[in-house]
XYZ file of C-alpha atoms in Angstrom:
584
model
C 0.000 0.000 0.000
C 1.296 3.700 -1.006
C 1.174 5.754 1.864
C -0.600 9.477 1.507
C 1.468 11.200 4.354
C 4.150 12.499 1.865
C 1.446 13.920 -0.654
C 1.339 17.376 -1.399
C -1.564 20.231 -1.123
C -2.166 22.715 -2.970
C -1.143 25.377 0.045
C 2.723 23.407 -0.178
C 3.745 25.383 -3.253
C 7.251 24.589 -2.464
C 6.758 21.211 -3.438
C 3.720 22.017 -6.140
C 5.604 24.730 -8.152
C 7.352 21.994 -10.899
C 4.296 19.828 -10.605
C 1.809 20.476 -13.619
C -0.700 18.117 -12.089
C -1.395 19.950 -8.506
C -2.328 23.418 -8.351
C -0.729 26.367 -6.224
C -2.007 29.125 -4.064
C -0.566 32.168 -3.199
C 1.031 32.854 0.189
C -1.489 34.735 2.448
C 1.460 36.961 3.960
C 0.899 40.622 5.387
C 3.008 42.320 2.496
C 0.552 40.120 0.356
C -2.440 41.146 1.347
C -1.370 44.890 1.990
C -0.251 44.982 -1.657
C -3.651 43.577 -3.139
C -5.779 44.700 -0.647
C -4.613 48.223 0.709
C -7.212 50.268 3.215
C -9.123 52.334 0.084
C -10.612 48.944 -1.344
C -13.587 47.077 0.496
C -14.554 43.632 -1.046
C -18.304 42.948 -2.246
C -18.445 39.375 -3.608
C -16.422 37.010 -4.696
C -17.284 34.107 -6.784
C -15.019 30.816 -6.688
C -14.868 28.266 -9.200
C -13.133 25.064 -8.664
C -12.099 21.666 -10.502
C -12.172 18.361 -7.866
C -8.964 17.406 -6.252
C -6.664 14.540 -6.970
C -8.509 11.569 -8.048
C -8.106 8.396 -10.179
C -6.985 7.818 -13.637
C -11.055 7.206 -15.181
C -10.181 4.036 -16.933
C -7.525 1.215 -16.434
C -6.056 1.609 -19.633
C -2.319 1.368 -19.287
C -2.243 -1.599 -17.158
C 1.547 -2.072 -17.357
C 1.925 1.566 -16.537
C -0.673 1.844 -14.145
C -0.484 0.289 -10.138
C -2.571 -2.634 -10.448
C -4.794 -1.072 -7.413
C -4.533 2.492 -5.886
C -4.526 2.364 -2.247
C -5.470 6.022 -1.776
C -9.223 5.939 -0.547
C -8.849 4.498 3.086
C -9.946 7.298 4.673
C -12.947 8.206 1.583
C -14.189 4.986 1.348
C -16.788 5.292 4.476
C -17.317 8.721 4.075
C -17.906 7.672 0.210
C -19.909 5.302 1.074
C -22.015 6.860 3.600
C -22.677 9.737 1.665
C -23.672 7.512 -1.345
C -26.197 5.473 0.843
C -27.476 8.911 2.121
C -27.863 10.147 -1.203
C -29.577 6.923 -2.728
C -32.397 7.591 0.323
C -33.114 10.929 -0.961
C -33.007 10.221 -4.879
C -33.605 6.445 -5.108
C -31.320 6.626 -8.070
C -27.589 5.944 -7.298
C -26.730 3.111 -9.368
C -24.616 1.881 -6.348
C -27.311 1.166 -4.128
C -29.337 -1.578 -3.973
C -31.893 -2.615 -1.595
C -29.135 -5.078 -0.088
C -26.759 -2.334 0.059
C -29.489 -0.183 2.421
C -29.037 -3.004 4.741
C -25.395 -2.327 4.999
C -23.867 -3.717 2.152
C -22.676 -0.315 0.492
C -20.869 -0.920 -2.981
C -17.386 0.733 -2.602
C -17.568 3.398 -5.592
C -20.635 5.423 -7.315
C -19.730 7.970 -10.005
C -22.726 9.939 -10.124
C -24.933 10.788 -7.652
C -28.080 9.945 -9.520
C -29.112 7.328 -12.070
C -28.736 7.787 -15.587
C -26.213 10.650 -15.412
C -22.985 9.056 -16.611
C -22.788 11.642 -19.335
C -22.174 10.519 -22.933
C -20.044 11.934 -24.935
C -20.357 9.934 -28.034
C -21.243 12.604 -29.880
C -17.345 14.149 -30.167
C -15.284 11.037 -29.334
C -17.767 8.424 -30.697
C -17.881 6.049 -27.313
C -20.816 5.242 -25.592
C -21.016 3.273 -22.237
C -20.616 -0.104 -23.398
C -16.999 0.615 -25.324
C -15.919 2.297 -22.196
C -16.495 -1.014 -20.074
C -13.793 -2.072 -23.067
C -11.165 0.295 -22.243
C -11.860 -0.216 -18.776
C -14.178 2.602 -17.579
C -16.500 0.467 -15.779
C -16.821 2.511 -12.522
C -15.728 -0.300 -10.308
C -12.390 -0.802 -8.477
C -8.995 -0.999 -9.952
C -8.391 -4.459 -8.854
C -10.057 -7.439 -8.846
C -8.769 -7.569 -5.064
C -9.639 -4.711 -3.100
C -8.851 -3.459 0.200
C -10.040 -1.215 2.166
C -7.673 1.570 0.791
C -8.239 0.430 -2.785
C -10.025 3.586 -4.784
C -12.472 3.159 -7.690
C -11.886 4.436 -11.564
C -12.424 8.193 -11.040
C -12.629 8.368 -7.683
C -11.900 11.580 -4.917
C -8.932 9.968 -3.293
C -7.269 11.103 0.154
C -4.691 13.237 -1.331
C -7.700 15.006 -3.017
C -9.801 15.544 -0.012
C -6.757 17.230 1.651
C -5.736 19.342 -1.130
C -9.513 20.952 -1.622
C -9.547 20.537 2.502
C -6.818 23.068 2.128
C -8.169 25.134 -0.308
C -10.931 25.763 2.049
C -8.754 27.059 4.707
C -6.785 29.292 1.916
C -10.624 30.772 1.441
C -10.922 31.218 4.932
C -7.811 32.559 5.714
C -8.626 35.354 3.060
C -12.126 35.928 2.780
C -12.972 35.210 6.351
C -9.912 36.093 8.803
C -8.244 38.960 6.825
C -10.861 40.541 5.370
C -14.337 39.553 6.800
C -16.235 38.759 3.942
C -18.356 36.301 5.711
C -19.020 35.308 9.508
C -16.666 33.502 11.722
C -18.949 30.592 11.953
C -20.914 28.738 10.165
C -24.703 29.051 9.308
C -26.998 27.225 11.865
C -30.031 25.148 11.447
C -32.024 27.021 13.492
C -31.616 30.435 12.259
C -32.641 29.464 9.109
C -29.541 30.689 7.262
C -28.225 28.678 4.893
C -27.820 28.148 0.995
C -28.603 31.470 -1.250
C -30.644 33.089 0.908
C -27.618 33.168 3.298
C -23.684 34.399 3.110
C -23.142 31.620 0.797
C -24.321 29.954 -2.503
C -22.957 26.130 -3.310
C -23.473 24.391 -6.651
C -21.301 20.886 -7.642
C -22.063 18.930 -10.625
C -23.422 15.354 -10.277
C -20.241 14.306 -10.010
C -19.591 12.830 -6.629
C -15.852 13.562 -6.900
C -17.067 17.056 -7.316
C -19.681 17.164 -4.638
C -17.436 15.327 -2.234
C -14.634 17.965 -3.206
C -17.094 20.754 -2.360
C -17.347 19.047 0.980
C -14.011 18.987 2.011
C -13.361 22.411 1.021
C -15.989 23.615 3.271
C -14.681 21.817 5.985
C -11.712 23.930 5.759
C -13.817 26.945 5.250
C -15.944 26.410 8.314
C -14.260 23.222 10.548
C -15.495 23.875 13.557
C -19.033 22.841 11.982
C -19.232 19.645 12.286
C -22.862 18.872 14.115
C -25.569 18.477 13.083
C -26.614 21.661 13.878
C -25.015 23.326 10.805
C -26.400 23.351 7.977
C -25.076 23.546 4.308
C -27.442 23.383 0.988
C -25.422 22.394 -2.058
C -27.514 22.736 -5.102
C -27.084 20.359 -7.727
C -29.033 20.319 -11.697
C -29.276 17.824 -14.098
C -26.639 17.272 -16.233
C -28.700 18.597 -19.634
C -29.159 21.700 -17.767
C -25.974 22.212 -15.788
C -23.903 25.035 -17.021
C -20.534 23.969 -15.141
C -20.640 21.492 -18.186
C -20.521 21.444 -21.842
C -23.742 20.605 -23.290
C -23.018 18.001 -25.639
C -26.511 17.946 -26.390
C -25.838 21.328 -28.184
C -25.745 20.563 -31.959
C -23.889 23.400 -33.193
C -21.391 23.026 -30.390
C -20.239 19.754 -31.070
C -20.027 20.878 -34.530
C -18.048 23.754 -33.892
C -15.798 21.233 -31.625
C -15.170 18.665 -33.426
C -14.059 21.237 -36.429
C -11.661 23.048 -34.239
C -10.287 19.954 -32.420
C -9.608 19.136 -36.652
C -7.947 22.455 -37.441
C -5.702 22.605 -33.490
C -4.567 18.703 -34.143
C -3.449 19.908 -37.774
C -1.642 22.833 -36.418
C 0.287 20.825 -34.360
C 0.650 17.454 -36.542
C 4.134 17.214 -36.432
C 4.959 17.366 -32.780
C 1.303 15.066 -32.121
C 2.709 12.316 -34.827
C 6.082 12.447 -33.427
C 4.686 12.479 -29.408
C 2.478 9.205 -29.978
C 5.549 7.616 -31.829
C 8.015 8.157 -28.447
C 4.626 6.769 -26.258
C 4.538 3.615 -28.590
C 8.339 2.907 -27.838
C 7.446 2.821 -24.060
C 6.913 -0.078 -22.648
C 3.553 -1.589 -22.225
C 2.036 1.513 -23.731
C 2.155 0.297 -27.381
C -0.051 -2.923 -26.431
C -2.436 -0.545 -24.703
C -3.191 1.542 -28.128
C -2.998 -1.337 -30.362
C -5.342 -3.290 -28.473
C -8.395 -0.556 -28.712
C -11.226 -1.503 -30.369
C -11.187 0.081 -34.069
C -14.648 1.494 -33.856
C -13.151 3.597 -30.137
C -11.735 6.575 -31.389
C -10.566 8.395 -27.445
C -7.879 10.575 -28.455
C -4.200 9.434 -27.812
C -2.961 12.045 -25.413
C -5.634 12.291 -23.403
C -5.646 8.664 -22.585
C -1.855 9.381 -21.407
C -2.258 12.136 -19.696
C -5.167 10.785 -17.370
C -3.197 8.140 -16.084
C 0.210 10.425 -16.423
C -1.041 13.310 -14.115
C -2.585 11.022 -11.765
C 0.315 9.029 -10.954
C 2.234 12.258 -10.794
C 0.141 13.611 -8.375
C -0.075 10.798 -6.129
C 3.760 10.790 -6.000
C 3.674 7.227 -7.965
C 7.042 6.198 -9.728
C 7.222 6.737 -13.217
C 9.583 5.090 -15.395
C 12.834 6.748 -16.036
C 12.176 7.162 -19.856
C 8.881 9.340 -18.554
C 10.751 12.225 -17.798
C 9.578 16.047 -17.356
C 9.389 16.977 -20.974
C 7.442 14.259 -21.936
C 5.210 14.878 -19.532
C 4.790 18.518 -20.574
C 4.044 17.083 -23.998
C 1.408 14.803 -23.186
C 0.047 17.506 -21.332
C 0.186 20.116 -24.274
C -1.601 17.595 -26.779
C -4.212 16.648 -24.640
C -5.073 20.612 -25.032
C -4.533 20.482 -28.520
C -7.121 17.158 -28.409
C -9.549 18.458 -26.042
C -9.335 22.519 -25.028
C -7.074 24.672 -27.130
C -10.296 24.431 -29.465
C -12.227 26.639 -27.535
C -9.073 29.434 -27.451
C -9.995 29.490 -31.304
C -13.697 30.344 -31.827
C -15.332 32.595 -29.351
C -18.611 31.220 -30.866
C -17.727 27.813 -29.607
C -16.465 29.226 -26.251
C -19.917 30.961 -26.310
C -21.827 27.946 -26.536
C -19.885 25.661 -24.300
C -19.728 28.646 -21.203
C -21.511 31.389 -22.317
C -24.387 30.300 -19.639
C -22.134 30.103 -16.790
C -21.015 33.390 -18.156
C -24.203 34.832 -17.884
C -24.640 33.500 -14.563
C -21.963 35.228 -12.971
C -22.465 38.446 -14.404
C -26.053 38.055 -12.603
C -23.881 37.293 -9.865
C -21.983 40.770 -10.365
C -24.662 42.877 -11.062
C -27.039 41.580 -8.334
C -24.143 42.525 -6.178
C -23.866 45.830 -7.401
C -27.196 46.794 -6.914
C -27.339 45.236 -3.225
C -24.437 46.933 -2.283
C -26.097 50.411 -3.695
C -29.109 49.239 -1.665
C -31.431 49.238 -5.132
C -33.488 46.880 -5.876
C -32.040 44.247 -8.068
C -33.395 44.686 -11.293
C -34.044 40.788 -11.359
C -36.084 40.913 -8.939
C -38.614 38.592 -9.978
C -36.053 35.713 -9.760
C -35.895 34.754 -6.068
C -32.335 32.933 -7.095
C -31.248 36.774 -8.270
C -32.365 38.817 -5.309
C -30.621 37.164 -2.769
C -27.693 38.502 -0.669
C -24.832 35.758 -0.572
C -21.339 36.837 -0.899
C -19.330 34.686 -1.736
C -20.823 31.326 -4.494
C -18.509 28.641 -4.677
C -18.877 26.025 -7.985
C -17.032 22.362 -7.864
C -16.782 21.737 -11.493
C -13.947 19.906 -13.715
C -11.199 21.109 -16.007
C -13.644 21.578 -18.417
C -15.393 24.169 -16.248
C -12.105 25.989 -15.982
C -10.475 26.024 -18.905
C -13.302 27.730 -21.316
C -13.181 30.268 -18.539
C -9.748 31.211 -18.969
C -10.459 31.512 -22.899
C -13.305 34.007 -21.794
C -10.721 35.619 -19.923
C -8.477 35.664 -22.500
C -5.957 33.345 -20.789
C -4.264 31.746 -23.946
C -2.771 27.706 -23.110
C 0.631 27.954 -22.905
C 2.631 25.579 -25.433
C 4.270 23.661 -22.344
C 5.097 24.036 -18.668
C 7.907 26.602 -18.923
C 5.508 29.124 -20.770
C 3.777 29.157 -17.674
C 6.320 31.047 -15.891
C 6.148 34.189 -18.389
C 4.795 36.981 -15.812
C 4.290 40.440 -17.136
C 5.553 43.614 -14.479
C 2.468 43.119 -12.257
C 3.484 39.507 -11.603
C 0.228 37.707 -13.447
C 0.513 35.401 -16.419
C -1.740 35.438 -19.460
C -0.869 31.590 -19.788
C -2.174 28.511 -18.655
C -1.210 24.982 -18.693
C -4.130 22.024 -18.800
C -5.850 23.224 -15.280
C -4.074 20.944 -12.516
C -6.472 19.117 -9.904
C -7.512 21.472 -7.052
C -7.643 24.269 -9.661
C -9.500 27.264 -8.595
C -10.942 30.559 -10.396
C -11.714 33.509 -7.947
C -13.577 36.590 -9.095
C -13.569 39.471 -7.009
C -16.336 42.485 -7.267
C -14.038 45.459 -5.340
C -14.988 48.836 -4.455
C -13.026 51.765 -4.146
C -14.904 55.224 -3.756
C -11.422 56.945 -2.628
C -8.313 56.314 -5.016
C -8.330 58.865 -7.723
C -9.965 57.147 -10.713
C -8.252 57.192 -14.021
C -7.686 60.624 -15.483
C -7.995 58.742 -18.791
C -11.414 57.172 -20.543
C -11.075 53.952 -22.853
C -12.115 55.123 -26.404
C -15.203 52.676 -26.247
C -17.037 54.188 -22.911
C -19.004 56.268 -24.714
C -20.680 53.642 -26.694
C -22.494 52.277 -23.515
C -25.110 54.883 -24.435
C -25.338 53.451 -28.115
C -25.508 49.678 -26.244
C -28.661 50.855 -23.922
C -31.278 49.935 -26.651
C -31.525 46.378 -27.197
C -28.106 44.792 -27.062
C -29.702 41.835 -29.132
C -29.372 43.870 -31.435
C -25.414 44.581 -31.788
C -23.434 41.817 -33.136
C -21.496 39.765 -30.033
C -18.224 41.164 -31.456
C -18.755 44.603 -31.252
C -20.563 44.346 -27.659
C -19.004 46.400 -24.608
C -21.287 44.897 -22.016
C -23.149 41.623 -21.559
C -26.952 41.142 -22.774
C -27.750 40.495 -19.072
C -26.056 43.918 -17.489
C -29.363 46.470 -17.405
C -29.385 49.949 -18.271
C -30.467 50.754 -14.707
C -27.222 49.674 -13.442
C -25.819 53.181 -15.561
C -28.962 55.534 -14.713
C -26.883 56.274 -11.561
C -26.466 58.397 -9.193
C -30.303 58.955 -8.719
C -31.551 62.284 -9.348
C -31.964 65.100 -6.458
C -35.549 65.479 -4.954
C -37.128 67.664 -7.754
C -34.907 67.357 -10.244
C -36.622 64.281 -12.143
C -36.860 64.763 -15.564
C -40.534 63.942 -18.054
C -42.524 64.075 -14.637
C -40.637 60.495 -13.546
C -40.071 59.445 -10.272
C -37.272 61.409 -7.807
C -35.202 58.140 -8.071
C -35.405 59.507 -11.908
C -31.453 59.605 -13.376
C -30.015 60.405 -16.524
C -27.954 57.759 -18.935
C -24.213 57.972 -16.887
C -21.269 55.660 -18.971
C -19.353 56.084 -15.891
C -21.812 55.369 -13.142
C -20.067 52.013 -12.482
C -16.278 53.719 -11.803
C -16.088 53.083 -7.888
C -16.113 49.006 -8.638
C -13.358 46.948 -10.145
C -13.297 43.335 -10.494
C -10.116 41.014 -10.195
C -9.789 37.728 -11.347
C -7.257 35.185 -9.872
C -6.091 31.601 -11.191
C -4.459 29.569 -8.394
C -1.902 31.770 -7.343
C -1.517 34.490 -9.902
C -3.282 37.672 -11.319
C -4.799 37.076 -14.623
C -4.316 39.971 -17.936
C -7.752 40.536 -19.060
C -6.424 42.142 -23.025
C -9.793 44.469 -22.439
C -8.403 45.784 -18.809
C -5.075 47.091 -20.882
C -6.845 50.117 -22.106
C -5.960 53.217 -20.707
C -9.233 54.056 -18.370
C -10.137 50.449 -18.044
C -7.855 49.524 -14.882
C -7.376 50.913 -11.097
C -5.196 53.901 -11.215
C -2.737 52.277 -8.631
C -3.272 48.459 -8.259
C -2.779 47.758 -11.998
C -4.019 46.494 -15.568
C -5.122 43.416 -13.475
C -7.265 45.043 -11.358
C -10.020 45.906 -14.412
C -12.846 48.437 -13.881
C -16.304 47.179 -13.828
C -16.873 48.107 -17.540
C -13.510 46.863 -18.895
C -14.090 43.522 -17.097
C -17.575 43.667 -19.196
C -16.005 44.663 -22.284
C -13.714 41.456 -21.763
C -16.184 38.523 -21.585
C -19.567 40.748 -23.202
C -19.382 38.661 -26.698
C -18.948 34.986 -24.817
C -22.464 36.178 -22.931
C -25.197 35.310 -24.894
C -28.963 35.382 -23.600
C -31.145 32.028 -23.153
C -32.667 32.986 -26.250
C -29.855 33.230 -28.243
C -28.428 30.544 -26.352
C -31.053 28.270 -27.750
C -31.044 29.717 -31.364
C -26.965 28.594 -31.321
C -27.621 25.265 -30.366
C -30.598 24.793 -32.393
C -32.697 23.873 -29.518
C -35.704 25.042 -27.634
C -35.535 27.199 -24.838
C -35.527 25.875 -21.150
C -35.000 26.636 -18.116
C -32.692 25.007 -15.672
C -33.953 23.758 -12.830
C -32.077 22.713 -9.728
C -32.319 19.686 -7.133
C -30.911 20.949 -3.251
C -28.922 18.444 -1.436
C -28.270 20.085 2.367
């Protein structure tokens, strides 16, 4: 059995910094936080978006490569299963429970927490459920021996629950301790304040690798609440209508993917021909590939890499002819395969994101508006009108990384382009987003510093955008369909000043009514270069181009925003709306 004590978190960046499969987190020292968050600026909200800590390769693939069992799960495996059982009461749909296993006979492993939500994605790599059983992907254990350490195919293992348990405490240490963006402790039962209505909102996939990893990190956001009297409600939708995943039910977008995944592999033919020619001189790797079924067409690097980064992150010997650069390779075609499509086509990234997107502009504006004590102009959506600070997602790496295209966070070609800072120490780079990975997106406001004596060239056209953005093609946009012009009819007018006999809250069209907020985005332990937040006017005066104002952070993501209407139009589908099942 491999022991976990040696693993590494994501808060041990000493260890983490040359590992491309663990993420990092910035060091929460005084000069730190005096730098990035000096007496003039107050935080509002903050919305964090996460992928699931360490876990599993998903399929047994390289058995010659792989450990024949991974011994990583022995403290998981009750909670697992406990929480599994818990969750089959409630849904009566977890393919892992039986009515045996409610007598105590648990199965070890469930991927999903309900039934029928192992998601297909036929449609782009043309494998269903019963070829992954052939590669391995069956969702049982790794052995046909298991002990009580011994993980399942995709499973949350120890090393992940610690690494999103410390991730938690990072968020606490910063948004609780140092700057008091929510309470000390956590919500109680009996005060009735939990989930949206409270300081927090909490969404995970159906994943339970994600769920469980949303867990863990709020046990090292609140630990002391650990009874029963505290009370958490993680919300959970479908997978059809879950926006912290692609929708491969989207026509047009797995159109638009499978084309780009075409043009990024041809772009890069040379180096992905002469990459899967050094795998098949490895050992045990060439009978792996040749033995696929012909009609299986899982791209080569990715099937690497998932193994690869999982070993690597459990601190599992490699063999010596799997060295560091071939590693970064594997890596860097598995983006080419999988996500450096959606740095290509913003109307792909628009269709795989663009929901999410619109969701946490909602989240921005609603904040906004709360914090100028209006009314949010949402206000017949109960989910919009509520007052939590701080949301926290538990996606995957395919929840982060068409992000950081929106963001205009280009993949860097291998592990040493991540190091490329600009002068304000941020990166417009990223690598294939390591386990643990986390987005943060900070709403700041600052009614002191002296604003920019400069205006971007493009502020003026807010008035032009105040019609019906529908309108104005998603290129030329400078704010997203979803921002309302109420948020600019700011300040409100004096008492008898209103203008056409309207109301004394009355106020004219202002393009700079949002100037005293700013919004920051951070990936894992660095700054991220929104291009839009370069402009002169479109930045805080003294913390920086990565500190954008409210409107240049707009102007950023505005064309990957579409609205549910024209989110339906792009995938050729009818309009819905996306409900959500609560899990507390």
């Amino acid at each position: 059995m491999i022991s976990t004590s040696d693993h590494y978190s994501p808060s041990n960046s000493k260890h983490t910094t040359s590992n491309p499969a663990q993420a990092r987190l910035p060091s929460l020292s005084p000069e730190f936080l005096a730098k990035h968050y000096p007496s003039s600026i107050s935080l509002v909200h903050v919305d964090v978006l996460t992928r699931h800590g360490e876990r599993t390769p998903v399929s047994n693939f390289f058995k010659k490569l792989s450990p024949p069992h991974w011994d990583f799960c022995k403290t998981g495996n009750p909670l697992h299963a406990d929480f599994i059982k818990t969750v089959g009461l409630y849904t009566n749909a977890s393919p892992a429970i039986t009515s045996a296993d409610r007598q105590g006979q648990q199965k070890q492993w469930s991927n999903h927490l309900f039934r029928k939500e192992s998601r297909s994605v036929k449609a782009v790599f043309g494998i269903d459920d019963k070829e992954k059983q052939q590669t391995g992907d069956n969702n049982g254990n790794a052995s046909g021996q298991p002990s009580e350490a011994t993980c399942g195919f995709g499973q949350l293992t120890d090393v992940g629950r610690q690494s999103m348990t410390a991730l938690g405490q990072h968020l606490r240490h910063l948004y609780v301790e140092s700057l008091g963006l929510l309470p000390t402790s956590a919500p109680r039962r009996e005060n009735n304040h939990d989930g949206p209505t409270g300081d927090l909102y909490l969404r995970s996939t159906s994943f339970s690798r994600a769920f469980e990893s949303l867990q863990h990190t709020l046990g090292g956001l609140y630990p002391a609440a650990l009874d029963a009297q505290s009370l958490f409600r993680i919300n959970v939708r479908p997978s059809t209508r879950d926006n912290l995943l692609a929708n491969f039910g989207c026509k047009n977008m797995v159109r638009l993917y499978k084309e780009f995944n075409i043009k990024a592999k041809e772009a890069a033919l040379d180096e992905y021909n002469a990459l899967y020619d050094d795998l098949l001189k490895l050992d045990g790797l060439r009978e792996s590939y040749e033995s696929r079924p012909k009609n299986v067409n899982i791209p080569m690097a990715i099937l690497a890499w998932d193994t690869l980064a999982s070993m690597r992150a459990h601190s599992i010997p490699l063999p010596s002819a799997i060295d560091d650069r071939l590693i970064e390779r594997v890596a860097e075609m598995s983006s080419v395969e999988y996500l450096r499509s959606t740095w290509q086509s913003a109307s792909l990234a628009r269709l795989q994101i663009g929901s999410l997107a619109h969701e946490l502009v909602a989240n921005i504006v609603r904040s906004v508006e709360l914090d100028r004590g209006t009314t949010p102009s949402n206000n017949n959506n109960s989910f919009h009108n509520n007052r939590w600070k701080m949301g926290i997602y538990s996606g995957h790496d395919t929840t982060i990384s068409p992000l950081l295209a929106v963001f205009g966070t280009a993949l860097a070609n291998s592990e040493h382009d991540n190091t490329a800072n600009n002068n304000n120490g941020s990166s417009n780079t990223a690598a294939w987003p390591p386990y643990g990975s986390s987005i943060r997106i900070e709403l700041l406001k600052d009614d002191t510093t002296q604003r920019p004596a400069v205006r971007p060239a493009w502020e003026d056209d807010q008035a032009y955008h105040s019609e019906d953005l529908s309108m104005v093609p998603f290129d030329s946009r400078i704010r997203p369909i979803n921002v309302p012009d109420s948020l600019y009819h700011w300040p409100p007018a004096k008492r008898g000043q209103s203008r056409n006999g309207g109301s004394d809250s009355d106020a004219r069209f202002n393009p700079r009514a949002t100037r005293d907020y700013y919004v920051r985005v951070w990936y894992n332990d660095r700054e991220l270069q929104l291009p839009a937040c370069l402009d002169p006017g479109a930045h805080h005066a003294t913390l920086g181009t990565t500190t954008c104002t409210l409107d240049g952070f707009f102007k950023q993501i505005a064309r990957f925003v579409p609205s549910e209407e024209e989110s339906a139009r792009g995938c050729n589908l009818p309009a819905t709306n996306a409900g959500e099942s609560q899990k507390s």
